[in-house]
Amino acid sequence: MTIVLTLSIVFLTLICFLFEWFPVDITAIAVMVVLMVLKLVSPEEGISGFGNSATITVMAMFILSAGIARTGALQIVNELLLKWGGKHSTRQIFTMGMIAGPITGFINNTAVVAVFLPVVEDWCSKQKISPSKLLMPLSFITILGGMITVIGTSTNVLASGLSEELGYGAFSLFEFTKLGLITFSIGLAYLAIVAPRLLPNRKGANSNAIDQDYNLKDYVSEMVIKPG
């Protein structure tokens, strides 16, 4: 009976995650409470994850990533992309990977994507290329870059914490670096060569057609105000 009840809760949880009837965090906390109320796990087991070193490390990563993103320290990548990117999609993806990939080895990939999104969109606007050619490769690049170090992704941190709990010891910071670099290099090469041929050339809502219809170019200008 316990097994059936547990599997039923797991199945219902997956359904909630799939259809997103409730926010993911609300669903996760609700499942924890239900398991404890039904005495499928003890209260100590139910809340043990909050004191896990891996959980605390992930929380610290988000704080660090948010701080770096807010300082604007990563905004210099805009100049590097414009300088080295060129006009061909293969070179642009490769350049983006060489800049964003190593960064995601030490900063949470969600924060890196959040910082790179406006940069890439501005880059696409200036180079007159479709953002659809670069945004999906950006997502995959940050995922691949996160494999370089233990703190690059939450999954690696959790695996390190689990290994320590089982008595095998925690992973060192560069435990996965050799394999991670190989995976990242192969993945980046594939994205740079294949992605431009597979991804559609879509125009966004703010395409040049709107500019032409309303003659916006005659009335809109861009200015850069430098400090001081």
Short mmCIF file of C-alpha atoms in Angstrom, two decimals, residues 42-130:
data_model
loop_
_atom_site.label_atom_id
_atom_site.label_comp_id
_atom_site.label_asym_id
_atom_site.label_seq_id
_atom_site.Cartn_x
_atom_site.Cartn_y
_atom_site.Cartn_z
CA SER A 42 9.64 11.38 8.75
CA PRO A 43 9.75 15.15 9.37
CA GLU A 44 13.53 14.91 9.72
CA GLU A 45 13.80 13.22 6.32
CA GLY A 46 11.32 15.63 4.76
CA ILE A 47 13.26 18.78 5.58
CA SER A 48 16.76 17.30 5.50
CA GLY A 49 17.36 18.72 2.03
CA PHE A 50 17.28 22.29 3.32
CA GLY A 51 20.37 21.62 5.41
CA ASN A 52 22.23 19.81 2.66
CA SER A 53 25.51 21.40 1.61
CA ALA A 54 24.54 21.07 -2.06
CA THR A 55 21.33 23.04 -1.53
CA ILE A 56 23.19 25.81 0.28
CA THR A 57 25.81 25.91 -2.48
CA VAL A 58 23.14 26.29 -5.16
CA MET A 59 21.53 29.13 -3.18
CA ALA A 60 24.91 30.84 -2.89
CA MET A 61 25.45 30.46 -6.64
CA PHE A 62 22.19 32.29 -7.38
CA ILE A 63 23.18 35.12 -5.03
CA LEU A 64 26.62 35.41 -6.63
CA SER A 65 25.17 35.29 -10.15
CA ALA A 66 22.58 37.97 -9.39
CA GLY A 67 25.23 40.23 -7.90
CA ILE A 68 27.51 39.93 -10.91
CA ALA A 69 24.61 40.47 -13.31
CA ARG A 70 23.48 43.63 -11.51
CA THR A 71 26.94 45.18 -11.45
CA GLY A 72 27.05 45.00 -15.24
CA ALA A 73 30.45 43.34 -15.14
CA LEU A 74 29.47 41.02 -17.97
CA GLN A 75 28.31 43.80 -20.29
CA ILE A 76 31.77 44.07 -21.84
CA VAL A 77 30.87 40.95 -23.82
CA ASN A 78 28.73 43.17 -26.06
CA GLU A 79 31.84 44.87 -27.38
CA LEU A 80 33.63 41.54 -27.81
CA LEU A 81 30.72 40.05 -29.75
CA LEU A 82 30.52 43.04 -32.07
CA LYS A 83 34.29 42.99 -32.56
CA TRP A 84 34.82 39.29 -33.20
CA GLY A 85 31.40 38.01 -34.28
CA GLY A 86 31.48 38.89 -37.93
CA LYS A 87 28.42 38.42 -40.13
CA HIS A 88 28.33 34.65 -40.63
CA SER A 89 26.18 32.58 -38.25
CA THR A 90 28.86 29.92 -37.78
CA ARG A 91 31.43 32.45 -36.63
CA GLN A 92 28.86 34.24 -34.47
CA ILE A 93 27.86 31.06 -32.63
CA PHE A 94 31.49 30.06 -32.17
CA THR A 95 32.39 33.51 -30.79
CA MET A 96 29.39 33.47 -28.48
CA GLY A 97 30.39 30.03 -27.24
CA MET A 98 34.00 30.99 -26.56
CA ILE A 99 32.80 33.92 -24.43
CA ALA A 100 29.71 32.53 -22.70
CA GLY A 101 30.91 28.94 -22.25
CA PRO A 102 33.76 29.54 -19.79
CA ILE A 103 31.64 32.05 -17.84
CA THR A 104 28.92 29.48 -17.17
CA GLY A 105 31.52 27.23 -15.61
CA PHE A 106 31.54 29.56 -12.60
CA ILE A 107 28.22 31.43 -12.79
CA ASN A 108 24.74 29.93 -12.89
CA ASN A 109 23.66 29.45 -16.51
CA THR A 110 20.28 31.13 -15.92
CA ALA A 111 22.01 34.36 -14.92
CA VAL A 112 24.36 34.15 -17.90
CA VAL A 113 21.46 33.71 -20.32
CA ALA A 114 19.62 36.62 -18.69
CA VAL A 115 22.67 38.84 -19.19
CA PHE A 116 23.36 37.66 -22.73
CA LEU A 117 19.77 37.93 -24.02
CA PRO A 118 19.69 41.72 -24.51
CA VAL A 119 23.28 41.65 -25.73
CA VAL A 120 22.52 39.03 -28.39
CA GLU A 121 19.30 40.77 -29.44
CA ASP A 122 21.13 44.07 -29.82
CA TRP A 123 23.88 42.29 -31.70
CA CYS A 124 21.35 40.70 -34.07
CA SER A 125 19.70 44.07 -34.64
CA LYS A 126 22.98 45.72 -35.58
CA GLN A 127 24.06 42.82 -37.79
CA LYS A 128 20.56 42.53 -39.32
CA ILE A 129 20.21 38.81 -38.60
CA SER A 130 17.36 36.83 -37.07
#
